[in-house]
Amino acid sequence: MELKINNNYVLVSGQNKSTKIENEEFNRLLGLDETHSKNNKDNFQKRFIKFSLISFAVLFSLFLFLFHASWIKSVIWGVILGSVLGYIITKRLEEKTSDSDILQSIRKIISQYNYGNFKNIYTYRKGRDSFVVNSAGLIIMNEWHNRLSATVLFPQNILSARINTDTELQTTTKQSGSFTVGAGKGVFGGYSTGRKAQSKTVAVHKHRFELRYQLSANSNVQLKTIDFGSNRVEADNLCDLVQNLR
């Protein structure tokens, strides 16, 4: 069973009836993204000039009065660094679809498949991507990158679930400085120690959950991966949960 969302319709395998709330959520998020993109494009130049001028004034004053630089150097460095700082501030203040808006949409779409008393028993979310297992044994995956889409898996769609671990050796080296006690000859003669290097190698494990599935008996085998980094416990918990659904 697969759900695909686009501008016009929602198609569920074996069912051509669109789902109103999912279309609304898609259009709402898409509208927010387009509005923010347009506002950012329209206002970028105005904001850039504004913040660059403010940054220039502040930096010019610092170079001239605090660092006692010449007028020419203060102007040159004020223009260069002010432009860079103005660009950074402008980019940081760009409008974006809020995290709460994204989460609200994900919840609404997932709720379509939590019929009756079925609740989410596992939820993974990173940005617009989510992986949910509910108490009915359904897996709902939302993968929202350039295009919004969702996939719903029944236990029979699952082929395998496993943890793939990559190990990376990271070596750090610390050097101790040399020092001398005393000087010259005789009773108080000098004693010196040279530089010493100590290396330490640590194995860093990165765990990745891998789910292989088919949407139908004759369809291609597809792969869903979730990176858990060093968190092996959470990766194992999800893997065990999915394996028990089969």
XYZ file of C-alpha atoms in Angstrom:
246
model
C 0.000 0.000 0.000
C 1.579 3.241 -1.080
C 0.482 6.819 -0.679
C 1.790 9.463 -3.044
C 0.978 13.111 -2.545
C 1.249 15.807 -5.182
C -0.479 19.035 -6.078
C -3.629 17.412 -7.414
C -4.341 14.075 -5.839
C -3.500 11.407 -3.295
C -3.363 7.892 -4.692
C -3.510 4.849 -2.460
C -2.900 1.455 -4.074
C -6.222 -0.155 -4.845
C -8.075 3.064 -4.027
C -8.456 6.139 -6.217
C -10.276 8.258 -3.667
C -8.309 11.265 -2.523
C -7.891 12.087 1.146
C -8.916 15.665 1.860
C -6.842 16.365 4.932
C -3.647 15.100 3.276
C -4.175 17.332 0.262
C -4.790 20.269 2.591
C -1.641 19.569 4.576
C 0.442 19.224 1.438
C -0.889 22.470 -0.004
C -0.495 24.260 3.322
C 3.176 23.327 3.692
C 3.878 23.932 0.024
C 2.182 27.343 0.261
C 4.243 28.268 3.314
C 7.474 27.267 1.602
C 6.623 29.243 -1.546
C 5.572 32.307 0.449
C 8.756 32.300 2.499
C 10.874 31.775 -0.608
C 9.208 34.710 -2.366
C 9.501 36.978 0.689
C 13.155 36.081 1.118
C 13.865 36.812 -2.535
C 11.953 40.111 -2.521
C 13.429 41.371 0.740
C 16.974 40.030 0.465
C 18.502 43.137 -1.118
C 16.779 45.562 1.276
C 17.765 43.549 4.339
C 21.316 43.013 3.058
C 21.865 46.752 2.505
C 20.321 47.588 5.890
C 22.395 45.136 7.925
C 25.554 45.874 5.928
C 25.265 49.607 6.673
C 24.665 48.961 10.369
C 27.604 46.540 10.487
C 29.797 49.037 8.621
C 29.005 51.819 11.096
C 29.799 49.612 14.083
C 33.003 48.180 12.608
C 34.188 51.564 11.335
C 33.831 52.994 14.839
C 35.682 50.050 16.372
C 38.623 50.270 13.969
C 38.859 54.052 14.213
C 38.398 54.671 17.928
C 39.202 51.335 19.602
C 42.068 50.071 17.418
C 43.201 53.595 16.391
C 43.375 52.692 12.703
C 43.494 55.376 10.020
C 40.350 56.649 8.300
C 41.201 54.822 5.090
C 41.883 51.500 6.787
C 38.749 51.860 8.924
C 36.626 52.474 5.821
C 38.184 49.598 3.855
C 37.860 47.028 6.646
C 34.421 48.359 7.585
C 33.150 47.858 4.018
C 34.669 44.379 3.632
C 33.711 42.940 7.002
C 30.419 44.860 7.109
C 29.309 43.285 3.832
C 30.231 39.809 5.040
C 28.478 40.314 8.375
C 25.439 41.831 6.650
C 25.139 38.798 4.367
C 25.422 36.354 7.280
C 22.777 38.183 9.330
C 20.430 38.405 6.319
C 20.703 34.663 5.638
C 20.190 33.833 9.309
C 16.999 35.888 9.458
C 15.408 34.341 6.361
C 11.852 33.130 6.865
C 11.427 29.370 7.070
C 8.521 27.019 7.630
C 8.466 26.524 11.383
C 9.230 23.250 13.086
C 5.767 23.237 14.682
C 4.096 23.584 11.258
C 6.022 20.608 9.913
C 5.266 18.504 12.995
C 1.570 19.367 12.828
C 1.365 18.232 9.199
C 3.211 14.994 9.907
C 0.853 14.213 12.788
C -2.240 14.861 10.680
C -1.066 12.653 7.837
C -0.017 9.839 10.151
C -3.315 10.038 12.040
C -5.134 8.922 8.877
C -3.799 5.424 9.435
C -4.350 5.221 13.184
C -7.855 3.915 12.923
C -9.865 3.411 16.106
C -7.659 2.947 19.146
C -4.445 2.330 17.208
C -1.701 4.571 18.557
C 1.861 5.311 17.596
C 4.188 2.989 19.490
C 7.385 4.288 17.896
C 8.165 7.616 16.245
C 11.422 8.757 14.659
C 11.586 12.242 13.221
C 14.321 14.350 11.697
C 13.259 17.551 9.965
C 10.429 16.615 7.608
C 11.280 12.931 7.611
C 9.464 10.594 9.954
C 9.214 6.849 10.550
C 6.244 5.700 12.605
C 5.112 2.273 13.777
C 1.603 2.036 15.188
C -0.081 -0.567 17.332
C -1.870 -2.036 14.280
C 1.499 -3.081 12.882
C 1.567 -0.449 10.152
C 4.711 1.479 9.249
C 4.152 5.002 7.946
C 7.163 6.703 6.373
C 7.163 10.338 5.296
C 10.085 11.402 3.158
C 9.753 15.087 2.400
C 12.736 16.453 0.569
C 12.012 18.193 -2.720
C 8.734 16.348 -3.065
C 6.225 15.357 -0.396
C 5.434 11.647 -0.286
C 4.418 9.016 2.222
C 4.616 5.229 2.155
C 2.470 2.894 4.261
C 3.765 -0.634 4.848
C 1.880 -3.651 6.142
C 3.839 -6.444 7.876
C 3.736 -8.555 4.684
C 5.585 -5.786 2.825
C 8.615 -6.136 5.097
C 11.438 -8.325 3.759
C 14.139 -7.718 6.352
C 15.353 -5.370 9.052
C 18.917 -5.183 10.313
C 21.567 -2.925 11.833
C 24.619 -2.048 9.758
C 27.570 -0.748 11.763
C 30.493 1.218 10.351
C 33.622 1.513 12.478
C 36.047 4.386 12.133
C 39.370 4.638 13.944
C 40.112 8.147 15.181
C 43.635 8.920 16.407
C 44.525 11.968 18.480
C 48.102 12.952 19.303
C 49.172 15.118 22.216
C 52.649 16.571 22.545
C 54.257 17.700 25.765
C 56.705 20.619 25.637
C 60.352 20.566 26.704
C 61.661 22.332 29.790
C 64.985 22.933 31.553
C 65.808 23.005 35.254
C 68.964 24.896 36.304
C 71.817 26.084 34.061
C 75.572 25.678 33.651
C 77.839 23.178 35.360
C 78.547 22.089 38.907
C 76.058 21.326 41.646
C 73.315 23.347 39.989
C 73.956 21.947 36.522
C 71.165 21.972 33.948
C 68.676 19.147 33.238
C 66.495 19.141 30.121
C 63.634 16.987 28.862
C 62.643 16.789 25.202
C 59.194 16.852 23.570
C 57.121 13.707 23.942
C 54.201 12.634 21.761
C 51.373 10.419 22.992
C 48.851 8.970 20.561
C 45.458 7.542 21.426
C 43.264 5.626 18.994
C 39.542 5.252 19.616
C 37.077 3.168 17.628
C 33.949 5.169 16.739
C 30.922 3.069 15.802
C 28.112 4.483 13.653
C 24.922 2.454 13.477
C 22.434 2.507 10.621
C 18.998 0.848 10.610
C 18.156 -0.733 7.243
C 14.679 -1.813 6.203
C 14.134 -3.695 2.939
C 10.586 -3.871 1.662
C 8.369 -4.484 -1.359
C 5.133 -2.663 -2.073
C 3.837 -5.665 -4.029
C 5.003 -9.180 -4.860
C 6.473 -8.225 -8.246
C 7.756 -4.756 -7.394
C 11.379 -3.756 -6.865
C 12.983 -4.221 -3.470
C 13.383 -0.823 -1.805
C 15.599 0.287 1.048
C 14.854 2.667 3.905
C 17.753 3.714 6.137
C 17.904 5.677 9.369
C 21.227 6.842 10.824
C 21.428 6.559 14.608
C 25.071 7.551 14.967
C 26.553 6.083 18.136
C 23.139 5.245 19.634
C 23.137 1.457 19.228
C 20.402 0.941 21.823
C 17.780 2.945 19.919
C 18.792 1.301 16.630
C 18.395 -2.159 18.174
C 15.036 -1.243 19.696
C 13.632 -0.183 16.324
C 15.101 -3.221 14.574
C 13.584 -5.629 17.126
C 10.210 -3.869 16.879
C 10.104 -4.115 13.071
C 11.276 -7.721 13.032
C 8.470 -8.667 15.431
C 5.909 -7.180 13.037
C 6.696 -9.771 10.361
